[in-house]
Amino acid sequence: MSHGNRDGLPPNLRREWLSASADCHGDDSNIFTLMNYNILADCHIKDGWYPYCPQGFLKMSDRHRALMLEIKHHDPHIVCLQEVGPDYFAHQLNPEMHSLGYHGTYMKKVRGVMEGEATFYKKNRFEMLEEKGVVFNELAAKACEKAKLSDEAQESVLSYVNQDHLVLLTKLQDIKTKKRVSIGNTHLLFGDYKNIDVITLQAGLAINALGEFAGGPEHAHILCGDFNQEPNMTGYQLMHDGKLDANGEQFIRQYPIKIGSESKSLLDILPLCFKHNLPGLKSAYKTVAGQESPFSDVDDCVGAEWSADMVELPAQISKPYPPKRPRKPYLTDPKKYGDSKFIASLDYQWFDSESLCCYGVLEMVDEREIFPFYACPNEYFPSDHLPIIGKYKFM
């Protein structure tokens, strides 16, 4: 997994491994790697969006080569992708992944949305014991039944939370050790953060669905995806702490749902969905690095501050890699960030720390590799998101 000379690599591959503490080291044959990546589906690219992306690099069929270079370079044992178009999966992605020794499973979102989640695994390392795709609308309906809501209340809640999102679940068995790990691959609502309560609910539904699928908290599990939650938000807090604190609860209660003559929040209607019972759940990047990745999304879809003269010539990118500087979370260079770019940590890997040890994570690319191109996607970075990769070992 050595990356050799960073200076000879394209900008998107100039990343190094951050290693965990010594107590995680040991038999390397037990280690597996997992890549998580929102690859930006064509159906979400509106006319005129990403004007800084050079011609010939915006369609998924054009970005495919750069995506496959990343996958081949990192060579992960498990790959979880979000925003995968059904035709792209069937005709381009799955055949090429199959040629690289992967088996893939796919589930498209509901309500006519032309993208979904795809999970791949190396056939020489894992075998799949079970797979299941679960739509959050169905999980919410079950939660309403469990809460014994009236028909009127149930109708109001399900209408309010009705979205197209899902979690794709796979149970894999390590061929060598016979140990099992359940993988949840999900993509939560964004919607410009207009309904943080629904996003937080989806986070709880995804975690609890994975726990049930795995067979309980004592069975190894990893939930990964694009959660559309920054570390200061309630969905992240729920995943990180297993529940909301008083401030988080107060925040969610700002979103009332009208049920007859009453108004109640999702938290008060479905309290069990705003907590989880996977006590070992930890964020891979925070566990290894002490903080989340400074970002996993760098884009400005409408290109509000972009102009062609802002972007350096690609030839200038071949200069020697700049000296490393201390990493600071989030805004390391406010001038280059601008006001309109969306730059945030949204993608995570939540692992069961009682059955798995996170051995290391791939450091996020330095933002100075991206800013000469203004933002992502571009000719080197094939999505508005960037992949995150964790190294795990069965305990």
Coordinates of C-alpha atoms in Angstrom, one line a residue:
M1 CA 0.0 0.0 0.0
S2 CA 3.1 2.2 -0.2
H3 CA 2.6 5.3 -2.4
G4 CA 6.2 5.8 -3.2
N5 CA 7.2 9.2 -4.5
R6 CA 4.4 11.6 -4.0
D7 CA 5.8 14.2 -6.4
G8 CA 5.3 11.8 -9.3
L9 CA 1.7 11.2 -8.6
P10 CA -1.3 13.3 -9.8
P11 CA -2.7 15.7 -7.2
N12 CA -5.6 13.5 -6.0
L13 CA -3.3 10.7 -5.1
R14 CA -0.8 12.7 -3.0
R15 CA -2.0 11.4 0.3
E16 CA -0.3 9.5 3.1
W17 CA -1.4 7.1 5.8
L18 CA -1.9 8.2 9.3
S19 CA -1.2 5.2 11.7
A20 CA -3.0 4.4 14.8
S21 CA -1.4 3.9 18.3
A22 CA 1.0 1.0 18.8
D23 CA -1.6 -1.2 20.6
C24 CA -3.3 -1.7 17.2
H25 CA -0.3 -3.1 15.5
G26 CA 0.2 -6.8 14.9
D27 CA -0.4 -9.4 12.3
D28 CA -0.8 -7.5 9.0
S29 CA -2.5 -10.4 7.3
N30 CA -5.6 -9.7 9.4
I31 CA -5.9 -6.1 8.0
F32 CA -8.5 -5.0 5.4
T33 CA -9.1 -1.6 3.9
L34 CA -12.4 0.2 3.1
M35 CA -12.9 3.1 0.7
N36 CA -16.0 5.3 1.0
Y37 CA -16.7 7.7 -1.9
N38 CA -19.6 9.8 -3.1
I39 CA -18.8 9.9 -6.8
L40 CA -21.4 12.6 -8.0
A41 CA -24.1 11.2 -10.1
D42 CA -24.9 12.9 -13.5
C43 CA -28.6 13.3 -12.4
H44 CA -27.5 15.9 -9.8
I45 CA -25.5 18.1 -12.3
K46 CA -27.7 20.9 -13.6
D47 CA -27.0 22.8 -16.7
G48 CA -24.3 25.4 -16.1
W49 CA -23.1 23.8 -12.8
Y50 CA -19.4 23.4 -12.0
P51 CA -18.3 25.9 -14.7
Y52 CA -14.7 25.6 -13.5
C53 CA -14.6 21.9 -14.5
P54 CA -12.9 21.7 -17.9
Q55 CA -14.9 20.5 -20.9
G56 CA -14.7 16.7 -21.2
F57 CA -14.4 16.1 -17.4
L58 CA -17.9 16.6 -16.1
K59 CA -20.0 13.6 -17.3
M60 CA -19.6 10.4 -15.3
S61 CA -18.4 8.5 -18.3
D62 CA -15.6 11.1 -18.6
R63 CA -14.8 11.0 -14.9
H64 CA -14.8 7.2 -14.9
R65 CA -11.1 7.0 -15.8
A66 CA -9.9 9.2 -12.9
L67 CA -12.2 7.3 -10.5
M68 CA -10.8 4.0 -11.5
L69 CA -7.2 5.3 -11.2
E70 CA -8.0 6.1 -7.6
I71 CA -9.5 2.7 -6.9
K72 CA -6.6 0.9 -8.6
H73 CA -4.1 3.0 -6.8
H74 CA -5.5 2.5 -3.3
D75 CA -6.6 -1.1 -4.0
P76 CA -9.1 -1.3 -1.1
H77 CA -10.6 -4.7 -0.1
I78 CA -14.1 -3.1 0.2
V79 CA -15.4 -0.1 -1.8
C80 CA -18.6 1.7 -0.8
L81 CA -19.8 4.3 -3.3
Q82 CA -22.7 6.7 -3.2
E83 CA -24.5 8.5 -6.1
V84 CA -24.0 5.7 -8.5
G85 CA -26.2 5.9 -11.6
P86 CA -28.0 2.6 -12.5
D87 CA -26.8 2.6 -16.1
Y88 CA -23.3 3.6 -15.1
F89 CA -23.2 0.8 -12.6
A90 CA -24.4 -1.8 -15.1
H91 CA -22.5 -0.8 -18.2
Q92 CA -19.2 0.8 -17.0
L93 CA -18.5 0.5 -13.3
N94 CA -19.5 -3.0 -12.4
P95 CA -17.8 -4.7 -15.4
E96 CA -14.5 -2.9 -14.8
M97 CA -14.6 -3.6 -11.0
H98 CA -15.4 -7.3 -11.8
S99 CA -12.2 -7.3 -14.0
L100 CA -10.2 -6.1 -11.0
G101 CA -11.5 -9.0 -8.8
Y102 CA -14.4 -7.3 -7.1
H103 CA -18.0 -8.5 -6.7
G104 CA -20.6 -5.7 -6.5
T105 CA -24.1 -5.2 -5.2
Y106 CA -26.3 -2.2 -6.0
M107 CA -29.5 -0.6 -4.9
K108 CA -31.1 2.5 -6.5
K109 CA -32.9 5.1 -4.5
V110 CA -36.7 5.2 -4.6
R111 CA -39.1 7.8 -6.0
G112 CA -37.5 7.8 -9.4
V113 CA -34.1 9.2 -8.4
M114 CA -31.6 7.9 -10.8
E115 CA -28.7 7.0 -8.5
G116 CA -28.0 4.8 -5.5
E117 CA -25.4 3.0 -3.4
A118 CA -22.9 0.3 -4.6
T119 CA -20.8 -1.9 -2.4
F120 CA -17.9 -3.9 -3.8
Y121 CA -15.6 -6.4 -2.1
K122 CA -12.5 -8.4 -3.2
K123 CA -13.6 -11.9 -4.0
N124 CA -10.2 -13.3 -3.0
R125 CA -10.6 -11.8 0.5
F126 CA -14.3 -11.9 1.4
E127 CA -17.4 -13.8 0.6
M128 CA -20.9 -12.3 0.9
L129 CA -23.2 -14.1 3.3
E130 CA -26.2 -11.7 3.1
E131 CA -27.2 -8.4 1.5
K132 CA -30.2 -6.2 2.1
G133 CA -31.3 -2.8 1.0
V134 CA -33.6 -0.8 3.3
V135 CA -35.4 2.4 2.5
F136 CA -35.6 4.9 5.3
N137 CA -39.3 5.5 4.6
E138 CA -39.9 1.8 5.4
L139 CA -37.9 2.0 8.6
A140 CA -39.8 5.2 9.6
A141 CA -43.1 3.4 9.1
K142 CA -42.0 0.5 11.3
A143 CA -40.9 3.0 14.0
C144 CA -44.3 4.7 13.8
E145 CA -46.0 1.3 14.3
K146 CA -43.7 0.5 17.2
A147 CA -44.6 3.8 18.8
K148 CA -48.3 3.0 18.4
L149 CA -49.0 6.3 16.7
S150 CA -52.6 7.1 15.6
D151 CA -53.3 6.8 11.9
E152 CA -53.4 10.6 11.7
A153 CA -50.1 11.0 13.4
Q154 CA -48.5 8.3 11.3
E155 CA -49.7 9.8 8.1
S156 CA -48.3 13.2 9.2
V157 CA -44.9 11.9 10.2
L158 CA -44.5 9.7 7.1
S159 CA -45.5 12.5 4.8
Y160 CA -43.0 14.8 6.6
V161 CA -40.0 12.4 6.4
N162 CA -40.8 11.0 2.9
Q163 CA -37.5 10.9 1.0
D164 CA -35.6 8.6 -1.4
H165 CA -32.7 7.6 0.8
L166 CA -31.6 4.1 1.9
V167 CA -28.9 2.0 3.5
L168 CA -27.4 -0.9 1.6
L169 CA -26.3 -3.6 4.0
T170 CA -23.9 -6.4 3.3
K171 CA -22.6 -9.2 5.6
L172 CA -19.1 -10.3 4.6
Q173 CA -17.0 -13.2 5.8
D174 CA -13.2 -13.0 5.7
I175 CA -12.1 -16.1 3.7
K176 CA -8.9 -16.5 5.8
T177 CA -10.1 -15.9 9.4
K178 CA -13.8 -16.8 8.9
K179 CA -14.6 -13.6 10.9
R180 CA -17.6 -11.6 9.8
V181 CA -18.2 -7.9 9.4
S182 CA -21.5 -6.2 8.4
I183 CA -21.1 -3.1 6.2
G184 CA -23.7 -0.3 6.0
N185 CA -23.4 2.0 3.0
T186 CA -25.6 5.1 3.1
H187 CA -26.2 8.6 1.8
L188 CA -28.4 10.9 4.0
L189 CA -30.5 13.8 3.0
F190 CA -28.9 17.1 2.2
G191 CA -31.6 19.5 1.1
D192 CA -29.5 22.6 2.0
Y193 CA -29.9 21.6 5.6
K194 CA -33.5 22.7 5.7
N195 CA -34.5 19.6 7.6
I196 CA -31.8 18.7 10.0
D197 CA -34.3 16.8 12.1
V198 CA -35.0 14.4 9.2
I199 CA -31.2 14.0 8.5
T200 CA -30.7 13.2 12.2
L201 CA -33.6 10.7 12.1
Q202 CA -32.1 9.0 9.1
A203 CA -28.7 8.7 10.9
G204 CA -30.5 6.9 13.8
L205 CA -32.4 4.7 11.5
A206 CA -29.3 3.7 9.5
I207 CA -27.3 2.8 12.7
N208 CA -30.1 0.8 14.2
A209 CA -30.8 -1.0 10.9
L210 CA -27.1 -2.0 10.7
G211 CA -27.1 -3.2 14.3
E212 CA -30.1 -5.4 13.7
F213 CA -28.7 -6.7 10.5
A214 CA -25.3 -7.5 12.1
G215 CA -27.1 -9.5 14.8
G216 CA -26.4 -7.1 17.7
P217 CA -23.7 -4.8 19.0
E218 CA -21.3 -7.8 19.7
H219 CA -21.0 -8.5 16.0
A220 CA -18.5 -6.5 13.9
H221 CA -20.0 -3.6 11.9
I222 CA -19.0 -0.5 10.0
L223 CA -21.4 2.2 8.8
C224 CA -20.0 4.5 6.1
G225 CA -21.3 7.0 3.6
D226 CA -22.0 10.6 2.9
F227 CA -23.9 11.7 6.0
N228 CA -24.3 15.4 5.0
Q229 CA -23.5 16.2 8.6
E230 CA -20.6 18.3 9.9
P231 CA -19.1 17.5 13.3
N232 CA -21.1 20.3 15.0
M233 CA -24.4 19.0 13.8
T234 CA -27.0 16.8 15.6
G235 CA -26.8 13.9 13.2
Y236 CA -23.1 13.6 13.9
Q237 CA -23.7 14.0 17.6
L238 CA -26.2 11.1 17.5
M239 CA -23.7 8.9 15.7
H240 CA -20.8 9.9 17.9
D241 CA -22.5 9.9 21.3
G242 CA -25.4 7.5 20.8
K243 CA -27.9 10.2 21.7
L244 CA -28.5 13.9 21.7
D245 CA -27.5 16.2 24.5
A246 CA -29.8 19.0 25.8
N247 CA -28.7 21.5 23.2
G248 CA -29.2 18.9 20.4
E249 CA -32.7 18.1 21.7
Q250 CA -33.5 21.7 21.9
F251 CA -32.3 22.2 18.3
I252 CA -34.4 19.4 16.9
R253 CA -37.5 20.7 18.7
Q254 CA -37.3 23.8 16.5
Y255 CA -38.9 21.7 13.7
P256 CA -42.5 21.1 14.7
I257 CA -44.8 18.7 12.8
K258 CA -48.5 19.5 12.7
I259 CA -50.7 16.6 13.9
G260 CA -54.3 17.6 14.1
S261 CA -54.4 20.6 16.5
E262 CA -51.0 19.8 18.0
S263 CA -47.4 20.4 16.9
K264 CA -44.7 18.1 18.0
S265 CA -41.1 17.4 16.9
L266 CA -39.8 14.2 15.4
L267 CA -37.8 13.7 18.6
D268 CA -40.9 13.8 20.8
I269 CA -42.9 11.6 18.4
L270 CA -40.2 8.9 17.8
P271 CA -37.7 9.3 20.6
L272 CA -36.2 5.8 20.1
C273 CA -35.0 6.8 16.6
F274 CA -32.8 9.5 18.1
K275 CA -30.5 7.1 20.0
H276 CA -28.6 4.0 19.2
N277 CA -27.4 1.0 21.1
L278 CA -24.0 0.3 19.4
P279 CA -21.8 1.4 22.3
G280 CA -18.5 0.7 20.5
L281 CA -19.3 2.9 17.5
K282 CA -16.4 5.3 16.8
S283 CA -15.3 7.5 13.9
A284 CA -12.3 6.1 12.1
Y285 CA -10.7 9.5 11.4
K286 CA -11.3 11.0 14.8
T287 CA -10.0 7.8 16.5
V288 CA -6.7 7.8 14.5
A289 CA -6.1 11.5 13.9
G290 CA -7.8 13.0 17.0
Q291 CA -10.2 15.0 14.8
E292 CA -12.3 14.5 11.7
S293 CA -10.8 15.1 8.3
P294 CA -10.6 18.9 7.6
F295 CA -13.0 18.3 4.7
S296 CA -14.3 15.7 2.4
D297 CA -16.2 17.9 0.0
V298 CA -14.9 20.9 -1.9
D299 CA -17.2 22.4 -4.5
D300 CA -19.0 25.5 -5.7
C301 CA -21.7 24.1 -8.0
V302 CA -22.8 27.4 -9.4
G303 CA -19.3 28.8 -9.6
A304 CA -20.2 32.1 -8.0
E305 CA -16.6 33.2 -7.5
W306 CA -15.0 31.4 -10.3
S307 CA -13.4 33.0 -13.3
A308 CA -11.0 31.4 -15.8
D309 CA -8.1 33.7 -14.8
M310 CA -8.3 32.4 -11.2
V311 CA -7.1 29.0 -12.2
E312 CA -3.4 28.3 -12.6
L313 CA -2.3 26.3 -15.6
P314 CA -2.4 22.5 -15.0
A315 CA 1.4 22.4 -15.8
Q316 CA 2.1 24.3 -12.6
I317 CA 0.7 21.4 -10.6
S318 CA 3.8 19.3 -11.6
K319 CA 6.0 21.5 -9.3
P320 CA 7.5 19.6 -6.4
Y321 CA 5.1 18.9 -3.6
P322 CA 5.0 21.9 -1.1
P323 CA 6.4 21.3 2.4
K324 CA 3.9 20.0 4.8
R325 CA 2.4 22.6 7.2
P326 CA 0.5 21.9 10.4
R327 CA -3.0 20.8 9.7
K328 CA -5.8 23.0 11.1
P329 CA -9.4 21.9 11.0
Y330 CA -11.5 23.6 8.4
L331 CA -10.4 27.0 7.2
T332 CA -6.6 26.7 6.7
D333 CA -6.6 29.4 4.0
P334 CA -9.7 31.6 4.1
K335 CA -8.6 33.7 1.1
K336 CA -8.6 30.6 -1.1
Y337 CA -11.7 29.2 0.4
G338 CA -13.8 32.2 -0.7
D339 CA -17.3 32.8 0.5
S340 CA -19.3 30.7 -1.9
K341 CA -17.3 27.4 -1.9
F342 CA -18.9 24.6 0.1
I343 CA -16.0 23.0 2.0
A344 CA -17.0 20.6 4.7
S345 CA -16.4 17.2 6.4
L346 CA -19.5 15.2 5.5
D347 CA -18.2 11.6 4.9
Y348 CA -17.3 9.2 7.7
Q349 CA -16.6 5.6 8.6
W350 CA -18.2 4.6 11.9
F351 CA -16.7 1.3 13.1
D352 CA -17.3 -1.1 15.9
S353 CA -14.3 -0.5 18.2
E354 CA -15.2 -3.6 20.3
S355 CA -14.7 -6.0 17.5
L356 CA -12.5 -4.1 15.1
C357 CA -9.3 -2.0 15.5
C358 CA -8.9 1.0 13.2
Y359 CA -5.2 0.6 12.2
G360 CA -5.0 3.8 10.1
V361 CA -6.7 6.3 7.9
L362 CA -5.7 7.9 4.6
E363 CA -4.8 11.6 5.3
M364 CA -7.0 14.0 3.3
V365 CA -5.3 15.6 0.3
D366 CA -3.8 19.0 1.1
E367 CA -6.2 21.8 -0.1
R368 CA -3.3 23.4 -2.0
E369 CA -3.5 20.5 -4.4
I370 CA -7.1 21.4 -5.2
F371 CA -7.2 25.3 -5.2
P372 CA -5.2 25.7 -8.4
F373 CA -8.3 24.1 -10.1
Y374 CA -10.6 26.3 -7.9
A375 CA -12.7 23.4 -6.7
C376 CA -14.0 19.8 -7.5
P377 CA -14.7 18.1 -9.8
N378 CA -12.0 18.8 -12.3
E379 CA -9.6 16.8 -14.5
Y380 CA -7.8 15.2 -11.5
F381 CA -10.6 15.1 -8.9
P382 CA -13.5 13.2 -10.4
S383 CA -16.2 14.2 -7.8
D384 CA -17.2 17.1 -5.6
H385 CA -16.4 14.7 -2.7
L386 CA -13.1 13.1 -1.9
P387 CA -12.6 9.4 -0.9
I388 CA -11.9 8.5 2.7
I389 CA -10.2 5.2 3.5
G390 CA -9.7 3.3 6.7
K391 CA -7.6 0.3 7.6
Y392 CA -9.1 -2.2 10.0
K393 CA -8.1 -5.4 11.8
F394 CA -10.4 -8.0 13.4
M395 CA -9.7 -8.2 17.1

